[in-house]
Amino acid sequence: MASCGRLNTLRRQLCTSAAKISFRAAECQEWKKPLVLVNRHISPLEDYEIRVKTKACGLNYATYLATRGEYQVKTEPPFVPGSEFAGEVLEVGKDVTGLSVGDVVVGLANTDGIQEVLTVPAFMLDLGALVKVNARSSNSVDYSKLASLLVNYGTAWMGLTRKALIKEGDTVLVTGASGGVGLAAVELASKIFKCKVIGMCREEKSEQVRNFGADHIIDYRSESIRQEIKSITPSGVDIVFDVVGGDGAIDLVKSLAFEGRFITIGYTAGIPKIPANILLLKSASVSGLWWGNTMQTAPEVFKESVNSVIKLYLDGRIDPLIQETLPLDQVNEGFTKMGARKVVGKLIIGM
């Protein structure tokens, strides 16, 4: 990560010769091929823009899919992937209010996150997609933790509160419980909402899931998932928070309690065909969540989710798990680990 001296030098350069300053970016030049580090030049700042020195960028499964052309919203190469970032304000346009040089910020960009300098529009502040964390940078700021908050915990928070209507005492089953979103859902459900939590993950990844609050672990490779759920909670689970999908989702729907809520978040195992008759017999519901899209469709709801998880983190009530912070030149190693399902918690690119 850049030292204070390097940041000060960069600020001085920005005041005199912005167009001559270069920075590195990880560019997707072709789907399913390794990213390429390229040099980019800083352009003059517009009055409505904010320039950020990126300190950390979170790697998410959606970002991995985007580099393969497999995400639901395709971006044609060449592009710089990555959306979730944390850093320090380098410059602010003259029409920007509420931010000063040196402020620590966390944000969510459409793309362009995996680069050393990021320029974003000021309206991101109003949407909640850019948030000032504290007034000035200090050595105590953990940029990796900040860059792991918004997507994982924002998704889990909105899914549990707005979609699942979680309440204290519910039994919550989380699939993909060792991944970033899954682990966030486990921690929120257990520590914040005081629920009984069943985590579904491979046994070799179960220790961290238990540490984050899971009362029970079910290996998703088990041939008797319904029986295992029934042995834990004979009346069924109140909430299924599903980030995996696939045919196994049907057994989970059948394992819902009366008026249970099934929240569908992702489909790493495929898109399930959920039988509607089971929902009728259980008076159950299925609800989908595309968290990032609520920035446009329900901006106040999006902003509430962002502010809630940042406050929980700053209050010390949640603590994201960082598996590893990799330097920018090892970004492809990070995506390789993600594709091989060798990640527990979050991978971060540090800059």
Short mmCIF file of C-alpha atoms in Angstrom, two decimals:
data_model
loop_
_atom_site.label_atom_id
_atom_site.label_comp_id
_atom_site.label_asym_id
_atom_site.label_seq_id
_atom_site.Cartn_x
_atom_site.Cartn_y
_atom_site.Cartn_z
CA MET A 1 0.00 0.00 0.00
CA ALA A 2 1.14 3.52 -0.69
CA SER A 3 2.94 5.35 2.10
CA CYS A 4 1.95 8.81 3.33
CA GLY A 5 5.02 10.20 1.55
CA ARG A 6 3.96 8.69 -1.76
CA LEU A 7 0.45 10.05 -1.33
CA ASN A 8 1.74 13.54 -0.61
CA THR A 9 3.96 13.38 -3.68
CA LEU A 10 1.02 12.28 -5.80
CA ARG A 11 -1.09 15.15 -4.48
CA ARG A 12 1.62 17.66 -5.40
CA GLN A 13 1.88 16.18 -8.88
CA LEU A 14 -1.88 16.40 -9.34
CA CYS A 15 -1.75 20.13 -8.67
CA THR A 16 0.76 20.71 -11.45
CA SER A 17 0.74 18.03 -14.13
CA ALA A 18 -2.20 15.63 -13.83
CA ALA A 19 -2.06 14.50 -17.44
CA LYS A 20 1.53 13.28 -17.03
CA ILE A 21 0.84 11.04 -14.03
CA SER A 22 0.31 7.35 -14.71
CA PHE A 23 -1.07 4.56 -12.58
CA ARG A 24 -1.59 0.83 -12.99
CA ALA A 25 -4.85 -0.92 -13.75
CA ALA A 26 -5.76 -4.59 -14.20
CA GLU A 27 -7.50 -4.80 -17.57
CA CYS A 28 -9.67 -7.57 -18.95
CA GLN A 29 -8.71 -7.56 -22.63
CA GLU A 30 -10.44 -10.82 -23.49
CA TRP A 31 -12.99 -12.91 -21.61
CA LYS A 32 -11.60 -15.99 -19.83
CA LYS A 33 -8.02 -14.76 -20.26
CA PRO A 34 -5.69 -13.45 -17.52
CA LEU A 35 -6.00 -9.76 -16.72
CA VAL A 36 -3.20 -7.55 -18.03
CA LEU A 37 -1.57 -4.77 -16.01
CA VAL A 38 -1.62 -1.56 -18.05
CA ASN A 39 -0.57 2.01 -17.41
CA ARG A 40 -3.22 4.69 -17.53
CA HIS A 41 -2.88 8.45 -17.31
CA ILE A 42 -4.79 10.71 -14.98
CA SER A 43 -7.07 13.11 -16.83
CA PRO A 44 -8.03 16.58 -15.55
CA LEU A 45 -10.70 16.41 -12.85
CA GLU A 46 -14.18 17.66 -13.72
CA ASP A 47 -15.97 19.98 -11.30
CA TYR A 48 -18.39 17.22 -10.24
CA GLU A 49 -15.80 14.45 -9.78
CA ILE A 50 -13.81 12.92 -6.93
CA ARG A 51 -10.39 11.32 -7.30
CA VAL A 52 -9.54 8.46 -4.95
CA LYS A 53 -6.26 6.69 -4.26
CA THR A 54 -7.44 3.09 -4.16
CA LYS A 55 -6.00 1.23 -1.17
CA ALA A 56 -7.99 -1.98 -1.47
CA CYS A 57 -10.44 -3.59 -3.87
CA GLY A 58 -12.63 -6.56 -2.94
CA LEU A 59 -12.86 -9.53 -5.27
CA ASN A 60 -16.39 -10.86 -5.63
CA TYR A 61 -17.75 -13.84 -7.52
CA ALA A 62 -19.73 -11.48 -9.76
CA THR A 63 -16.45 -9.79 -10.72
CA TYR A 64 -14.94 -13.17 -11.55
CA LEU A 65 -17.95 -13.98 -13.76
CA ALA A 66 -17.68 -10.59 -15.45
CA THR A 67 -14.11 -11.37 -16.53
CA ARG A 68 -15.44 -14.53 -18.16
CA GLY A 69 -18.41 -12.92 -19.88
CA GLU A 70 -20.74 -14.99 -17.70
CA TYR A 71 -22.29 -12.34 -15.48
CA GLN A 72 -25.96 -11.40 -15.99
CA VAL A 73 -24.90 -7.93 -17.19
CA LYS A 74 -22.07 -8.33 -19.69
CA THR A 75 -19.27 -5.80 -20.12
CA GLU A 76 -17.41 -6.04 -23.40
CA PRO A 77 -13.59 -6.05 -23.21
CA PRO A 78 -11.45 -4.15 -22.76
CA PHE A 79 -12.48 -3.03 -19.28
CA VAL A 80 -11.10 -2.84 -15.75
CA PRO A 81 -13.19 -5.10 -13.50
CA GLY A 82 -13.91 -4.65 -9.82
CA SER A 83 -16.47 -2.53 -8.04
CA GLU A 84 -15.88 -2.59 -4.30
CA PHE A 85 -13.12 -0.27 -3.11
CA ALA A 86 -11.72 1.63 -0.16
CA GLY A 87 -9.21 4.43 -0.30
CA GLU A 88 -8.28 8.03 0.37
CA VAL A 89 -9.52 11.14 -1.38
CA LEU A 90 -6.81 12.74 -3.53
CA GLU A 91 -8.82 15.52 -5.20
CA VAL A 92 -12.31 16.95 -5.19
CA GLY A 93 -13.95 19.00 -7.95
CA LYS A 94 -15.00 22.53 -7.09
CA ASP A 95 -18.71 21.62 -7.12
CA VAL A 96 -18.28 18.72 -4.68
CA THR A 97 -19.39 19.17 -1.07
CA GLY A 98 -19.05 16.87 1.91
CA LEU A 99 -15.57 15.54 1.10
CA SER A 100 -12.05 16.85 1.55
CA VAL A 101 -8.61 15.71 0.46
CA GLY A 102 -7.42 13.03 2.85
CA ASP A 103 -10.86 11.67 3.75
CA VAL A 104 -11.17 7.88 3.99
CA VAL A 105 -13.92 6.54 1.75
CA VAL A 106 -15.50 3.22 0.87
CA GLY A 107 -17.48 2.80 -2.30
CA LEU A 108 -19.05 0.77 -5.06
CA ALA A 109 -18.27 1.61 -8.67
CA ASN A 110 -19.87 0.06 -11.75
CA THR A 111 -16.42 -1.15 -12.87
CA ASP A 112 -12.82 0.12 -12.73
CA GLY A 113 -12.16 -0.90 -9.12
CA ILE A 114 -8.94 -2.81 -9.69
CA GLN A 115 -6.73 0.18 -10.38
CA GLU A 116 -4.51 2.40 -8.30
CA VAL A 117 -6.43 5.64 -8.89
CA LEU A 118 -10.18 5.88 -9.34
CA THR A 119 -12.24 8.87 -10.50
CA VAL A 120 -15.93 8.80 -9.58
CA PRO A 121 -18.88 11.20 -9.93
CA ALA A 122 -20.06 13.10 -6.86
CA PHE A 123 -23.65 11.82 -7.16
CA MET A 124 -22.36 8.52 -5.76
CA LEU A 125 -22.41 10.26 -2.38
CA ASP A 126 -26.16 10.81 -2.65
CA LEU A 127 -26.79 7.21 -3.70
CA GLY A 128 -24.79 5.76 -0.81
CA ALA A 129 -22.34 4.25 -3.28
CA LEU A 130 -19.55 6.41 -1.82
CA VAL A 131 -19.34 6.94 1.94
CA LYS A 132 -16.90 8.92 4.05
CA VAL A 133 -15.78 6.64 6.84
CA ASN A 134 -13.86 9.11 8.98
CA ALA A 135 -12.42 12.57 8.48
CA ARG A 136 -8.75 11.80 8.02
CA SER A 137 -6.59 8.83 7.13
CA SER A 138 -4.66 7.18 9.93
CA ASN A 139 -2.50 4.11 10.37
CA SER A 140 -5.39 2.41 12.19
CA VAL A 141 -7.61 2.27 9.09
CA ASP A 142 -7.98 -1.29 7.81
CA TYR A 143 -8.69 -0.73 4.13
CA SER A 144 -8.98 -4.45 3.43
CA LYS A 145 -11.81 -4.77 5.95
CA LEU A 146 -13.54 -1.69 4.54
CA ALA A 147 -13.31 -3.07 1.00
CA SER A 148 -14.99 -6.29 2.13
CA LEU A 149 -18.11 -4.71 3.61
CA LEU A 150 -20.49 -3.35 1.02
CA VAL A 151 -21.25 -6.20 -1.38
CA ASN A 152 -21.17 -9.12 1.05
CA TYR A 153 -22.71 -7.53 4.11
CA GLY A 154 -24.97 -5.18 2.18
CA THR A 155 -26.45 -8.13 0.28
CA ALA A 156 -26.82 -10.21 3.42
CA TRP A 157 -28.35 -7.33 5.39
CA MET A 158 -30.95 -6.48 2.74
CA GLY A 159 -31.74 -10.13 2.10
CA LEU A 160 -32.30 -10.92 5.76
CA THR A 161 -34.12 -7.74 6.76
CA ARG A 162 -36.09 -6.59 3.72
CA LYS A 163 -36.72 -9.94 2.02
CA ALA A 164 -36.68 -12.56 4.77
CA LEU A 165 -38.14 -10.29 7.49
CA ILE A 166 -35.76 -11.89 9.96
CA LYS A 167 -36.60 -11.79 13.65
CA GLU A 168 -34.91 -12.98 16.81
CA GLY A 169 -35.25 -16.73 17.32
CA ASP A 170 -35.67 -17.66 13.66
CA THR A 171 -33.86 -20.70 12.32
CA VAL A 172 -31.79 -19.60 9.34
CA LEU A 173 -30.08 -21.92 6.85
CA VAL A 174 -27.30 -20.38 4.75
CA THR A 175 -25.90 -22.11 1.69
CA GLY A 176 -22.39 -21.34 0.48
CA ALA A 177 -21.78 -20.40 4.09
CA SER A 178 -17.99 -20.20 3.78
CA GLY A 179 -18.08 -17.66 0.94
CA GLY A 180 -18.15 -13.91 1.31
CA VAL A 181 -21.92 -13.32 1.18
CA GLY A 182 -22.70 -16.57 2.99
CA LEU A 183 -20.32 -15.87 5.86
CA ALA A 184 -21.74 -12.36 6.19
CA ALA A 185 -25.26 -13.81 6.42
CA VAL A 186 -24.12 -16.28 9.08
CA GLU A 187 -22.55 -13.51 11.16
CA LEU A 188 -25.51 -11.14 10.87
CA ALA A 189 -28.11 -13.82 11.57
CA SER A 190 -26.28 -15.20 14.60
CA LYS A 191 -24.66 -12.17 16.22
CA ILE A 192 -27.00 -9.32 15.30
CA PHE A 193 -30.39 -11.03 15.06
CA LYS A 194 -29.75 -13.82 17.62
CA CYS A 195 -30.99 -16.63 15.40
CA LYS A 196 -30.15 -20.32 15.24
CA VAL A 197 -27.97 -20.75 12.15
CA ILE A 198 -27.31 -23.80 10.00
CA GLY A 199 -24.39 -23.34 7.65
CA MET A 200 -24.02 -25.43 4.51
CA CYS A 201 -20.42 -25.79 3.33
CA ARG A 202 -17.69 -28.35 2.89
CA GLU A 203 -16.55 -29.87 6.16
CA GLU A 204 -12.99 -28.66 5.59
CA LYS A 205 -14.28 -25.07 5.57
CA SER A 206 -16.60 -25.46 8.54
CA GLU A 207 -14.33 -24.13 11.30
CA GLN A 208 -14.57 -20.51 10.20
CA VAL A 209 -18.32 -20.83 9.63
CA ARG A 210 -18.72 -22.04 13.20
CA ASN A 211 -16.49 -19.22 14.41
CA PHE A 212 -18.84 -16.75 12.74
CA GLY A 213 -21.81 -18.12 14.62
CA ALA A 214 -23.18 -21.23 12.90
CA ASP A 215 -24.73 -23.62 15.42
CA HIS A 216 -24.77 -26.53 12.97
CA ILE A 217 -22.90 -27.47 9.80
CA ILE A 218 -24.27 -29.57 6.94
CA ASP A 219 -21.89 -30.66 4.19
CA TYR A 220 -23.76 -29.91 0.97
CA ARG A 221 -22.31 -33.12 -0.53
CA SER A 222 -24.41 -35.13 1.91
CA GLU A 223 -26.98 -37.45 0.37
CA SER A 224 -29.48 -36.84 3.17
CA ILE A 225 -29.72 -33.05 3.50
CA ARG A 226 -33.44 -33.10 4.29
CA GLN A 227 -32.94 -35.68 7.02
CA GLU A 228 -30.08 -33.71 8.53
CA ILE A 229 -32.18 -30.55 8.58
CA LYS A 230 -35.08 -32.43 10.12
CA SER A 231 -32.83 -33.80 12.88
CA ILE A 232 -31.79 -30.23 13.75
CA THR A 233 -35.21 -28.58 13.45
CA PRO A 234 -38.13 -31.01 13.02
CA SER A 235 -40.57 -28.23 12.12
CA GLY A 236 -38.31 -26.92 9.34
CA VAL A 237 -36.27 -23.76 8.83
CA ASP A 238 -37.81 -20.30 8.89
CA ILE A 239 -35.39 -18.79 6.39
CA VAL A 240 -33.22 -20.23 3.63
CA PHE A 241 -30.59 -17.76 2.41
CA ASP A 242 -29.43 -19.39 -0.81
CA VAL A 243 -26.39 -18.17 -2.72
CA VAL A 244 -25.80 -21.48 -4.53
CA GLY A 245 -28.99 -22.52 -6.33
CA GLY A 246 -28.91 -25.79 -8.26
CA ASP A 247 -31.09 -28.86 -7.80
CA GLY A 248 -30.31 -28.90 -4.08
CA ALA A 249 -32.49 -25.84 -3.66
CA ILE A 250 -35.57 -28.01 -4.14
CA ASP A 251 -34.74 -30.02 -1.00
CA LEU A 252 -34.28 -26.77 0.87
CA VAL A 253 -37.70 -25.48 -0.21
CA LYS A 254 -39.19 -28.75 1.00
CA SER A 255 -37.40 -28.19 4.33
CA LEU A 256 -39.03 -24.82 4.97
CA ALA A 257 -41.26 -24.38 8.00
CA PHE A 258 -44.82 -23.18 7.65
CA GLU A 259 -44.70 -19.66 6.19
CA GLY A 260 -40.97 -20.07 5.63
CA ARG A 261 -39.04 -17.64 3.43
CA PHE A 262 -36.63 -18.73 0.71
CA ILE A 263 -34.27 -15.96 -0.46
CA THR A 264 -32.47 -16.60 -3.73
CA ILE A 265 -29.22 -14.67 -4.17
CA GLY A 266 -27.03 -16.54 -6.66
CA TYR A 267 -26.63 -19.61 -8.84
CA THR A 268 -23.11 -21.00 -8.66
CA ALA A 269 -24.64 -24.49 -8.98
CA GLY A 270 -27.24 -23.54 -11.58
CA ILE A 271 -30.75 -22.08 -11.67
CA PRO A 272 -33.23 -24.24 -9.74
CA LYS A 273 -36.76 -25.08 -10.85
CA ILE A 274 -38.70 -24.56 -7.64
CA PRO A 275 -42.04 -26.43 -7.45
CA ALA A 276 -44.83 -23.93 -6.80
CA ASN A 277 -47.07 -26.55 -5.20
CA ILE A 278 -44.63 -26.95 -2.29
CA LEU A 279 -44.84 -23.22 -1.65
CA LEU A 280 -48.63 -23.47 -1.54
CA LEU A 281 -48.65 -26.42 0.88
CA LYS A 282 -46.31 -24.59 3.25
CA SER A 283 -47.75 -21.10 2.68
CA ALA A 284 -44.11 -20.28 1.96
CA SER A 285 -42.56 -17.60 -0.23
CA VAL A 286 -39.60 -17.25 -2.55
CA SER A 287 -37.99 -13.86 -3.00
CA GLY A 288 -35.06 -12.83 -5.17
CA LEU A 289 -32.52 -10.13 -4.45
CA TRP A 290 -30.21 -8.28 -6.82
CA TRP A 291 -28.67 -5.99 -4.24
CA GLY A 292 -26.55 -3.85 -6.54
CA ASN A 293 -29.51 -3.01 -8.75
CA THR A 294 -31.38 -1.40 -5.85
CA MET A 295 -28.94 1.51 -6.15
CA GLN A 296 -31.11 2.55 -9.11
CA THR A 297 -34.47 0.96 -8.32
CA ALA A 298 -34.68 1.72 -4.58
CA PRO A 299 -31.83 4.12 -3.70
CA GLU A 300 -33.01 4.83 -0.15
CA VAL A 301 -33.17 1.10 0.59
CA PHE A 302 -29.70 0.63 -0.89
CA LYS A 303 -28.32 3.53 1.13
CA GLU A 304 -29.82 2.16 4.33
CA SER A 305 -28.14 -1.20 3.80
CA VAL A 306 -24.76 0.44 3.20
CA ASN A 307 -24.99 2.74 6.21
CA SER A 308 -26.20 -0.09 8.44
CA VAL A 309 -23.31 -2.43 7.75
CA ILE A 310 -20.68 0.33 7.95
CA LYS A 311 -22.05 1.34 11.36
CA LEU A 312 -22.07 -2.27 12.57
CA TYR A 313 -18.42 -2.58 11.52
CA LEU A 314 -17.32 0.72 13.09
CA ASP A 315 -19.16 -0.25 16.29
CA GLY A 316 -17.19 -3.52 16.38
CA ARG A 317 -20.27 -5.72 16.05
CA ILE A 318 -19.20 -7.44 12.81
CA ASP A 319 -15.72 -8.32 11.60
CA PRO A 320 -15.30 -9.45 7.97
CA LEU A 321 -12.98 -12.39 7.36
CA ILE A 322 -10.14 -11.59 4.97
CA GLN A 323 -8.54 -14.76 3.67
CA GLU A 324 -5.74 -12.88 1.95
CA THR A 325 -4.75 -9.46 0.68
CA LEU A 326 -2.85 -9.83 -2.59
CA PRO A 327 -0.79 -7.18 -4.38
CA LEU A 328 -2.08 -5.84 -7.68
CA ASP A 329 0.34 -7.93 -9.74
CA GLN A 330 -1.16 -11.11 -8.25
CA VAL A 331 -4.76 -10.33 -9.18
CA ASN A 332 -4.94 -13.33 -11.54
CA GLU A 333 -3.92 -15.64 -8.70
CA GLY A 334 -6.88 -14.32 -6.75
CA PHE A 335 -9.33 -15.07 -9.54
CA THR A 336 -7.82 -18.53 -9.97
CA LYS A 337 -8.45 -19.29 -6.29
CA MET A 338 -11.97 -17.96 -6.60
CA GLY A 339 -12.72 -20.10 -9.64
CA ALA A 340 -11.36 -23.16 -7.84
CA ARG A 341 -13.61 -22.46 -4.81
CA LYS A 342 -10.58 -22.13 -2.54
CA VAL A 343 -11.74 -18.97 -0.80
CA VAL A 344 -13.15 -18.70 2.71
CA GLY A 345 -14.40 -15.19 3.36
CA LYS A 346 -12.92 -12.49 1.14
CA LEU A 347 -9.98 -11.94 -1.19
CA ILE A 348 -8.67 -8.38 -1.42
CA ILE A 349 -6.34 -6.68 -3.87
CA GLY A 350 -4.20 -4.20 -1.95
CA MET A 351 -2.61 -1.17 -3.63
#
